[in-house]
């Protein structure tokens, strides 16, 4: 693993900032344009969820450099209300804010690995990885 | 940030040139509806050639714009959706089923004219 950098999510504009930084990382690592768009979209979803449901939090990036593969690891962390029923929020169309409910199930499909760790009253951590296709 | 809306005969033309944040997207929705109302435009082309990301929020705003414009009597065509954006929309499970699309602005105008003459 090379480095870790984080972007704070405090204001609505930080959603745009986070996805732009994420795309730059993705480009540097060698992702193609479609995967760059997938990564930027996933970050946008995660950052917006932080902004909407937890108020503040951060998105962190880490480049994974293994002998046989490279990838981008994205971590979304907040100290918001947490998610009580994870299988429910992973359903397409489930939303408590009148949204499309496409965000979390979408991120899972946009990325290669996806995990949610959440405790009600404490916060949520979403870890996701995209691998560079050879 | 405000997205400029141009009027050409009975049509409104919009080319989105910025990375859309939520506020700009909502402002655009309001501006477009009031412009349709004021101008009596019957067709709208929204060109997305320069847009390199559409997430679920922006997709919802665009979908709502199409539905609301339709209610107000203006047909909307979305043009220039990048291949990468089309693919991420599918991953998000967003199909924009009832939305008219065309390759570019010119094709969009042709499509509108055909639709409106029918
Ligand atoms: N970080 C979070 N903290 C607490 N609850 C969350 C968090 N992220 C998501 N949720 C909950 O999970 C639900 C589903 O999230 P998801 O992103 O899939 O859809 P949405 O945000 O409601 O709509 P969309 O993302 O399509 O605009 C949300 O409505 C919210 O209740
Ligand atoms: Mg969401």
Short mmCIF file of C-alpha atoms in Angstrom, two decimals, chain A:
data_model
loop_
_atom_site.label_atom_id
_atom_site.label_comp_id
_atom_site.label_asym_id
_atom_site.label_seq_id
_atom_site.Cartn_x
_atom_site.Cartn_y
_atom_site.Cartn_z
CA UNK A 1 0.00 0.00 0.00
CA UNK A 2 1.36 3.34 -1.06
CA UNK A 3 -0.28 6.17 0.81
CA UNK A 4 -3.52 7.24 2.27
CA UNK A 5 -5.20 10.55 1.66
CA UNK A 6 -8.55 11.74 2.92
CA UNK A 7 -11.10 14.33 1.85
CA UNK A 8 -13.40 15.78 4.48
CA UNK A 9 -17.11 15.92 3.67
CA UNK A 10 -18.60 18.95 5.41
CA UNK A 11 -20.41 20.86 2.71
CA UNK A 12 -22.36 19.94 -0.37
CA UNK A 13 -19.54 21.10 -2.62
CA UNK A 14 -17.19 18.54 -1.00
CA UNK A 15 -19.13 15.83 -2.88
CA UNK A 16 -17.83 17.28 -6.15
CA UNK A 17 -14.34 17.76 -4.69
CA UNK A 18 -14.14 14.16 -3.46
CA UNK A 19 -15.16 12.62 -6.76
CA UNK A 20 -12.73 14.81 -8.69
CA UNK A 21 -9.85 13.80 -6.44
CA UNK A 22 -10.91 10.17 -6.69
CA UNK A 23 -10.92 10.36 -10.46
CA UNK A 24 -7.41 11.82 -10.45
CA UNK A 25 -6.17 8.92 -8.33
CA UNK A 26 -7.91 6.46 -10.64
CA UNK A 27 -6.33 8.03 -13.70
CA UNK A 28 -2.86 7.94 -12.16
CA UNK A 29 -3.14 4.27 -11.28
CA UNK A 30 -4.07 3.45 -14.87
CA UNK A 31 -7.83 2.90 -14.86
CA UNK A 32 -9.55 3.38 -18.21
CA UNK A 33 -12.17 6.08 -18.74
CA UNK A 34 -15.14 3.83 -17.98
CA UNK A 35 -13.67 2.64 -14.68
CA UNK A 36 -12.68 6.24 -13.85
CA UNK A 37 -16.33 7.18 -14.29
CA UNK A 38 -17.43 4.19 -12.18
CA UNK A 39 -15.06 5.19 -9.38
CA UNK A 40 -16.05 8.86 -9.49
CA UNK A 41 -19.73 7.89 -9.43
CA UNK A 42 -19.25 5.53 -6.48
CA UNK A 43 -17.44 8.26 -4.54
CA UNK A 44 -20.19 10.72 -5.35
CA UNK A 45 -22.80 8.32 -3.93
CA UNK A 46 -20.81 7.63 -0.77
CA UNK A 47 -19.99 11.30 -0.18
CA UNK A 48 -23.59 12.37 -0.72
CA UNK A 49 -24.82 9.75 1.73
CA UNK A 50 -22.40 11.10 4.33
CA UNK A 51 -23.56 14.65 3.67
CA UNK A 52 -27.27 13.71 3.75
CA UNK A 53 -27.44 11.19 6.56
CA UNK A 54 -24.44 11.82 8.80
CA UNK A 55 -23.75 15.54 8.15
CA UNK A 56 -19.99 15.12 8.13
CA UNK A 57 -17.39 12.47 7.54
CA UNK A 58 -14.54 11.66 5.21
CA UNK A 59 -13.58 9.71 2.15
CA UNK A 60 -10.11 8.17 2.13
CA UNK A 61 -8.14 6.70 -0.73
CA UNK A 62 -5.34 4.22 -0.76
CA UNK A 63 -3.52 2.78 -3.72
CA UNK A 64 -3.06 -0.96 -3.48
CA UNK A 65 0.12 -2.22 -5.08
CA UNK A 66 0.37 -5.99 -4.98
CA UNK A 67 2.83 -8.11 -6.93
CA UNK A 68 0.22 -9.21 -9.42
CA UNK A 69 -2.41 -6.48 -9.23
CA UNK A 70 -3.14 -2.83 -8.58
CA UNK A 71 -6.23 -1.24 -7.23
CA UNK A 72 -7.85 1.71 -5.53
CA UNK A 73 -9.23 1.29 -2.06
CA UNK A 74 -11.92 3.76 -1.02
CA UNK A 75 -13.10 4.19 2.51
CA UNK A 76 -16.14 6.27 3.54
CA UNK A 77 -16.34 6.97 7.25
CA UNK A 78 -18.84 8.92 9.33
CA UNK A 79 -20.02 9.21 12.91
CA UNK A 80 -23.65 9.57 11.94
CA UNK A 81 -26.72 7.61 13.04
CA UNK A 82 -25.51 4.34 11.53
CA UNK A 83 -27.52 1.82 9.53
CA UNK A 84 -29.73 -0.57 11.49
CA UNK A 85 -30.70 -2.93 8.69
CA UNK A 86 -27.94 -3.32 6.14
CA UNK A 87 -29.77 -5.76 3.87
CA UNK A 88 -32.61 -3.23 3.60
CA UNK A 89 -30.41 -0.33 2.46
CA UNK A 90 -28.78 -2.64 -0.10
CA UNK A 91 -32.14 -3.14 -1.84
CA UNK A 92 -32.58 -1.26 -5.10
CA UNK A 93 -35.11 1.50 -4.53
CA UNK A 94 -34.93 1.71 -0.73
CA UNK A 95 -34.59 5.34 0.36
CA UNK A 96 -35.47 7.28 3.48
CA UNK A 97 -34.93 10.63 1.75
CA UNK A 98 -37.12 10.39 -1.34
CA UNK A 99 -34.11 9.50 -3.47
CA UNK A 100 -33.97 6.77 -6.09
CA UNK A 101 -32.43 4.39 -3.56
CA UNK A 102 -29.83 3.59 -6.20
CA UNK A 103 -26.73 4.74 -4.31
CA UNK A 104 -25.53 1.85 -2.16
CA UNK A 105 -26.63 -1.04 -4.41
CA UNK A 106 -25.14 0.98 -7.26
CA UNK A 107 -21.78 1.40 -5.52
CA UNK A 108 -21.67 -2.35 -4.97
CA UNK A 109 -22.11 -2.96 -8.70
CA UNK A 110 -19.75 -0.14 -9.75
CA UNK A 111 -16.91 -1.48 -7.58
CA UNK A 112 -15.30 -4.94 -7.23
CA UNK A 113 -15.37 -5.33 -3.46
CA UNK A 114 -17.82 -3.79 -1.04
CA UNK A 115 -18.31 -4.01 2.74
CA UNK A 116 -20.43 -2.05 5.21
CA UNK A 117 -19.63 -1.92 8.88
CA UNK A 118 -22.16 0.08 10.84
CA UNK A 119 -23.37 0.46 14.36
CA UNK A 120 -26.51 2.43 15.19
CA UNK A 121 -25.72 5.57 17.10
CA UNK A 122 -22.01 5.30 16.28
CA UNK A 123 -21.57 5.62 12.57
CA UNK A 124 -20.88 3.87 9.33
CA UNK A 125 -17.79 2.71 7.51
CA UNK A 126 -17.96 1.56 3.91
CA UNK A 127 -14.91 -0.09 2.38
CA UNK A 128 -14.73 -0.66 -1.29
CA UNK A 129 -12.06 -1.62 -3.84
CA UNK A 130 -11.73 -1.43 -7.60
CA UNK A 131 -9.01 -3.44 -9.32
CA UNK A 132 -7.28 -2.35 -12.49
CA UNK A 133 -8.27 -4.67 -15.30
CA UNK A 134 -5.34 -6.13 -17.17
#
